[in-house]
Amino acid sequence: ANENNVLALDALGASLAFQDKQREATVYFQECIAKDPHYALAHLHLARSYEAAGRTGEAFSEYRAAVGKDPDCLLPEKEVIEQLLRQSQYEIAQSKSRRLLELLPQDSEAQMSLARAYKGQQRPEDAMVVLEQLLRHDPACGPAYVLQGQIFLSQGQLLDADEKYRTASQLFDGDAILYYGWGKTLGLLGLHELALEKFAIANEIDPFDADTYEAWGATLKILGRYQDAADVYRKAAEYI
């Protein structure tokens, strides 16, 4: 009905791309761009088709064009990376994060994703390098300090971990990961009462996290507070 409808052209290309018909898909994406060169998603989708076909140079050029038109068009890419990290597909997440950073060198979210991928691959030194680079241009990034705290905790550097968690808590409202890790650190330092405070906050933020209940109950048992530990485990049974 309207051969200049760029949304329809882009959708046709995407439908073909989903069927792995990349050659046919690129025709529609190219036609879409010819009619509206400023339509960022068409550049992004064309880049993906080029990438799937092994045309990496052309793909990178189209990724650059997409970002130039609309930097927010890469939000779906970030969501894909987040899903990969949740599925422990760290190598693919690392590759995609590095590609994002080639396009947006100081993007904090992409740097965080790359650092998390390195941490998941047991490459803490590489993760720390990325986090230090991130904090140089975004020193108020609380989640970066949380990730540093996790790395220090895993390496047994408890005082360093405590410092990073404390700094993170001063920069943003925090999340369950922050307070769980901080509680674990304080417990290993022998500061069990303080650890209990952190586990309680972590549980308030995310009452469905099993690790928090386990650490919380174990700390109460160390202090001989068996009835309180039983209450924590009963609460866990209600949520998990």
mmCIF file of C-alpha atoms in Angstrom, residues 20-230:
data_model
loop_
_atom_site.group_PDB
_atom_site.id
_atom_site.type_symbol
_atom_site.label_atom_id
_atom_site.label_comp_id
_atom_site.label_asym_id
_atom_site.label_seq_id
_atom_site.Cartn_x
_atom_site.Cartn_y
_atom_site.Cartn_z
ATOM 1 C CA ASP A 20 18.507 -17.046 8.430
ATOM 2 C CA LYS A 21 17.848 -15.747 4.923
ATOM 3 C CA GLN A 22 20.467 -13.058 5.301
ATOM 4 C CA ARG A 23 20.963 -12.269 1.606
ATOM 5 C CA GLU A 24 17.275 -11.567 1.093
ATOM 6 C CA ALA A 25 17.101 -9.664 4.380
ATOM 7 C CA THR A 26 19.918 -7.303 3.437
ATOM 8 C CA VAL A 27 18.005 -6.260 0.298
ATOM 9 C CA TYR A 28 15.127 -4.957 2.415
ATOM 10 C CA PHE A 29 17.404 -3.284 4.952
ATOM 11 C CA GLN A 30 19.343 -1.567 2.172
ATOM 12 C CA GLU A 31 16.116 -0.407 0.553
ATOM 13 C CA CYS A 32 14.918 0.881 3.913
ATOM 14 C CA ILE A 33 18.140 2.870 4.378
ATOM 15 C CA ALA A 34 17.937 4.221 0.837
ATOM 16 C CA LYS A 35 14.500 5.641 1.622
ATOM 17 C CA ASP A 36 15.449 6.918 5.100
ATOM 18 C CA PRO A 37 19.234 7.059 5.787
ATOM 19 C CA HIS A 38 18.558 8.297 9.330
ATOM 20 C CA TYR A 39 16.586 5.217 10.416
ATOM 21 C CA ALA A 40 19.066 3.769 12.935
ATOM 22 C CA LEU A 41 17.421 0.365 13.411
ATOM 23 C CA ALA A 42 17.750 -0.458 9.731
ATOM 24 C CA HIS A 43 21.496 0.139 9.995
ATOM 25 C CA LEU A 44 21.604 -2.012 13.131
ATOM 26 C CA HIS A 45 19.657 -4.866 11.532
ATOM 27 C CA LEU A 46 21.765 -4.689 8.388
ATOM 28 C CA ALA A 47 24.869 -4.900 10.560
ATOM 29 C CA ARG A 48 23.542 -8.052 12.212
ATOM 30 C CA SER A 49 22.806 -9.660 8.850
ATOM 31 C CA TYR A 50 26.266 -8.788 7.577
ATOM 32 C CA GLU A 51 27.742 -10.224 10.755
ATOM 33 C CA ALA A 52 25.753 -13.451 10.413
ATOM 34 C CA ALA A 53 27.031 -13.758 6.838
ATOM 35 C CA GLY A 54 30.654 -13.295 7.965
ATOM 36 C CA ARG A 55 30.964 -9.815 6.419
ATOM 37 C CA THR A 56 32.567 -8.336 9.538
ATOM 38 C CA GLY A 57 33.998 -5.179 7.980
ATOM 39 C CA GLU A 58 30.681 -4.135 6.485
ATOM 40 C CA ALA A 59 28.927 -5.095 9.726
ATOM 41 C CA PHE A 60 31.148 -2.829 11.798
ATOM 42 C CA SER A 61 30.563 0.042 9.370
ATOM 43 C CA GLU A 62 26.803 -0.354 9.751
ATOM 44 C CA TYR A 63 27.063 -0.601 13.537
ATOM 45 C CA ARG A 64 28.915 2.723 13.477
ATOM 46 C CA ALA A 65 26.226 4.229 11.265
ATOM 47 C CA ALA A 66 23.496 3.020 13.645
ATOM 48 C CA VAL A 67 25.226 4.515 16.686
ATOM 49 C CA GLY A 68 25.823 7.745 14.812
ATOM 50 C CA LYS A 69 22.094 8.070 14.146
ATOM 51 C CA ASP A 70 20.918 6.984 17.599
ATOM 52 C CA PRO A 71 23.236 5.707 20.390
ATOM 53 C CA ASP A 72 20.227 4.250 22.232
ATOM 54 C CA CYS A 73 19.621 1.822 19.376
ATOM 55 C CA LEU A 74 22.203 -0.441 21.054
ATOM 56 C CA LEU A 75 20.016 -0.998 24.122
ATOM 57 C CA PRO A 76 18.779 -4.345 22.700
ATOM 58 C CA GLU A 77 22.420 -5.411 22.274
ATOM 59 C CA LYS A 78 23.027 -4.655 25.944
ATOM 60 C CA GLU A 79 19.969 -6.704 26.898
ATOM 61 C CA VAL A 80 21.307 -9.644 24.883
ATOM 62 C CA ILE A 81 24.652 -9.390 26.698
ATOM 63 C CA GLU A 82 22.907 -9.285 30.062
ATOM 64 C CA GLN A 83 21.012 -12.458 29.164
ATOM 65 C CA LEU A 84 24.246 -14.160 28.083
ATOM 66 C CA LEU A 85 25.861 -13.271 31.409
ATOM 67 C CA ARG A 86 22.899 -14.726 33.312
ATOM 68 C CA GLN A 87 23.310 -17.922 31.273
ATOM 69 C CA SER A 88 27.076 -18.014 32.038
ATOM 70 C CA GLN A 89 27.934 -17.700 28.338
ATOM 71 C CA TYR A 90 30.883 -15.528 29.229
ATOM 72 C CA GLU A 91 32.946 -15.895 26.062
ATOM 73 C CA ILE A 92 30.115 -14.683 23.811
ATOM 74 C CA ALA A 93 29.260 -11.909 26.285
ATOM 75 C CA GLN A 94 32.895 -10.829 26.266
ATOM 76 C CA SER A 95 33.003 -10.687 22.472
ATOM 77 C CA LYS A 96 29.795 -8.659 22.236
ATOM 78 C CA SER A 97 30.884 -6.301 25.023
ATOM 79 C CA ARG A 98 34.206 -5.626 23.315
ATOM 80 C CA ARG A 99 32.381 -4.839 20.084
ATOM 81 C CA LEU A 100 30.137 -2.364 21.893
ATOM 82 C CA LEU A 101 33.191 -0.671 23.370
ATOM 83 C CA GLU A 102 34.689 -0.283 19.913
ATOM 84 C CA LEU A 103 31.586 1.735 19.073
ATOM 85 C CA LEU A 104 31.146 3.471 22.452
ATOM 86 C CA PRO A 105 34.598 3.440 24.133
ATOM 87 C CA GLN A 106 33.462 4.970 27.435
ATOM 88 C CA ASP A 107 30.089 3.319 27.826
ATOM 89 C CA SER A 108 29.893 2.312 31.489
ATOM 90 C CA GLU A 109 27.327 -0.450 30.934
ATOM 91 C CA ALA A 110 29.454 -2.093 28.244
ATOM 92 C CA GLN A 111 32.537 -1.849 30.452
ATOM 93 C CA MET A 112 30.632 -3.431 33.344
ATOM 94 C CA SER A 113 29.468 -6.257 31.075
ATOM 95 C CA LEU A 114 33.020 -6.891 29.880
ATOM 96 C CA ALA A 115 34.344 -6.913 33.447
ATOM 97 C CA ARG A 116 31.615 -9.344 34.526
ATOM 98 C CA ALA A 117 32.435 -11.593 31.573
ATOM 99 C CA TYR A 118 36.120 -11.601 32.543
ATOM 100 C CA LYS A 119 35.208 -12.384 36.162
ATOM 101 C CA GLY A 120 33.023 -15.273 34.984
ATOM 102 C CA GLN A 121 35.966 -16.594 32.943
ATOM 103 C CA GLN A 122 38.173 -16.558 36.052
ATOM 104 C CA ARG A 123 40.202 -13.623 34.731
ATOM 105 C CA PRO A 124 40.087 -11.259 37.724
ATOM 106 C CA GLU A 125 43.128 -9.225 36.674
ATOM 107 C CA ASP A 126 41.549 -8.396 33.307
ATOM 108 C CA ALA A 127 38.272 -7.533 35.037
ATOM 109 C CA MET A 128 40.084 -5.171 37.399
ATOM 110 C CA VAL A 129 41.810 -3.385 34.515
ATOM 111 C CA VAL A 130 38.439 -2.715 32.875
ATOM 112 C CA LEU A 131 36.903 -1.542 36.162
ATOM 113 C CA GLU A 132 39.779 0.835 36.847
ATOM 114 C CA GLN A 133 39.358 2.313 33.363
ATOM 115 C CA LEU A 134 35.630 2.695 33.975
ATOM 116 C CA LEU A 135 36.128 4.444 37.330
ATOM 117 C CA ARG A 136 38.594 6.908 35.863
ATOM 118 C CA HIS A 137 35.840 8.467 33.739
ATOM 119 C CA ASP A 138 32.873 7.517 35.950
ATOM 120 C CA PRO A 139 34.137 7.572 39.570
ATOM 121 C CA ALA A 140 30.608 7.503 40.996
ATOM 122 C CA CYS A 141 29.683 4.154 39.400
ATOM 123 C CA GLY A 142 28.592 2.182 42.462
ATOM 124 C CA PRO A 143 28.155 -1.195 40.722
ATOM 125 C CA ALA A 144 31.802 -1.063 39.598
ATOM 126 C CA TYR A 145 32.909 -0.929 43.246
ATOM 127 C CA VAL A 146 30.574 -3.822 44.042
ATOM 128 C CA LEU A 147 32.216 -5.943 41.351
ATOM 129 C CA GLN A 148 35.658 -5.001 42.665
ATOM 130 C CA GLY A 149 34.459 -6.055 46.116
ATOM 131 C CA GLN A 150 33.338 -9.424 44.759
ATOM 132 C CA ILE A 151 36.726 -9.984 43.147
ATOM 133 C CA PHE A 152 38.640 -9.050 46.294
ATOM 134 C CA LEU A 153 36.345 -11.311 48.349
ATOM 135 C CA SER A 154 36.992 -14.251 46.025
ATOM 136 C CA GLN A 155 40.736 -13.663 46.422
ATOM 137 C CA GLY A 156 40.560 -13.469 50.217
ATOM 138 C CA GLN A 157 41.481 -9.769 50.309
ATOM 139 C CA LEU A 158 38.822 -9.027 52.894
ATOM 140 C CA LEU A 159 39.841 -5.533 53.982
ATOM 141 C CA ASP A 160 39.970 -4.387 50.360
ATOM 142 C CA ALA A 161 36.582 -5.975 49.724
ATOM 143 C CA ASP A 162 35.098 -4.241 52.774
ATOM 144 C CA GLU A 163 36.409 -0.891 51.545
ATOM 145 C CA LYS A 164 34.900 -1.356 48.067
ATOM 146 C CA TYR A 165 31.506 -2.401 49.429
ATOM 147 C CA ARG A 166 31.499 0.559 51.819
ATOM 148 C CA THR A 167 32.305 2.955 48.979
ATOM 149 C CA ALA A 168 29.584 1.437 46.790
ATOM 150 C CA SER A 169 26.984 1.844 49.557
ATOM 151 C CA GLN A 170 27.749 5.564 49.696
ATOM 152 C CA LEU A 171 27.288 6.064 45.958
ATOM 153 C CA PHE A 172 23.976 4.347 45.218
ATOM 154 C CA ASP A 173 21.065 2.750 47.031
ATOM 155 C CA GLY A 174 22.682 -0.613 46.532
ATOM 156 C CA ASP A 175 21.367 -4.008 45.585
ATOM 157 C CA ALA A 176 21.148 -7.445 47.120
ATOM 158 C CA ILE A 177 24.503 -8.432 45.616
ATOM 159 C CA LEU A 178 26.238 -5.558 47.399
ATOM 160 C CA TYR A 179 24.850 -6.350 50.837
ATOM 161 C CA TYR A 180 25.204 -10.115 50.472
ATOM 162 C CA GLY A 181 28.870 -9.774 49.492
ATOM 163 C CA TRP A 182 29.492 -7.212 52.205
ATOM 164 C CA GLY A 183 27.871 -9.481 54.774
ATOM 165 C CA LYS A 184 30.035 -12.416 53.686
ATOM 166 C CA THR A 185 33.132 -10.230 53.952
ATOM 167 C CA LEU A 186 32.263 -8.973 57.438
ATOM 168 C CA GLY A 187 31.488 -12.506 58.576
ATOM 169 C CA LEU A 188 34.896 -13.743 57.416
ATOM 170 C CA LEU A 189 36.463 -10.820 59.284
ATOM 171 C CA GLY A 190 34.704 -12.048 62.427
ATOM 172 C CA LEU A 191 32.284 -9.110 62.527
ATOM 173 C CA HIS A 192 29.218 -11.326 62.703
ATOM 174 C CA GLU A 193 26.754 -8.792 64.136
ATOM 175 C CA LEU A 194 27.557 -6.348 61.353
ATOM 176 C CA ALA A 195 27.269 -9.174 58.847
ATOM 177 C CA LEU A 196 23.744 -9.910 60.081
ATOM 178 C CA GLU A 197 22.747 -6.299 59.407
ATOM 179 C CA LYS A 198 23.924 -6.595 55.802
ATOM 180 C CA PHE A 199 22.173 -9.931 55.229
ATOM 181 C CA ALA A 200 18.929 -8.428 56.544
ATOM 182 C CA ILE A 201 19.201 -5.550 54.064
ATOM 183 C CA ALA A 202 20.023 -7.938 51.203
ATOM 184 C CA ASN A 203 16.965 -10.014 52.104
ATOM 185 C CA GLU A 204 14.747 -6.940 52.230
ATOM 186 C CA ILE A 205 15.872 -6.012 48.697
ATOM 187 C CA ASP A 206 15.557 -9.546 47.315
ATOM 188 C CA PRO A 207 13.621 -11.988 49.523
ATOM 189 C CA PHE A 208 13.959 -14.745 46.919
ATOM 190 C CA ASP A 209 17.746 -15.173 47.047
ATOM 191 C CA ALA A 210 18.672 -18.540 48.578
ATOM 192 C CA ASP A 211 22.338 -17.655 49.171
ATOM 193 C CA THR A 212 21.379 -14.791 51.475
ATOM 194 C CA TYR A 213 19.202 -17.044 53.640
ATOM 195 C CA GLU A 214 21.978 -19.639 53.866
ATOM 196 C CA ALA A 215 24.645 -17.118 54.899
ATOM 197 C CA TRP A 216 22.257 -15.330 57.258
ATOM 198 C CA GLY A 217 21.238 -18.535 59.023
ATOM 199 C CA ALA A 218 24.824 -19.834 59.209
ATOM 200 C CA THR A 219 25.988 -16.599 60.840
ATOM 201 C CA LEU A 220 23.219 -16.780 63.424
ATOM 202 C CA LYS A 221 24.274 -20.354 64.259
ATOM 203 C CA ILE A 222 27.884 -19.212 64.723
ATOM 204 C CA LEU A 223 26.578 -16.767 67.341
ATOM 205 C CA GLY A 224 24.564 -19.534 69.007
ATOM 206 C CA ARG A 225 21.245 -17.953 68.045
ATOM 207 C CA TYR A 226 19.633 -21.174 66.877
ATOM 208 C CA GLN A 227 16.029 -20.052 67.246
ATOM 209 C CA ASP A 228 16.698 -16.968 65.113
ATOM 210 C CA ALA A 229 18.429 -19.180 62.546
ATOM 211 C CA ALA A 230 15.374 -21.444 62.470
#
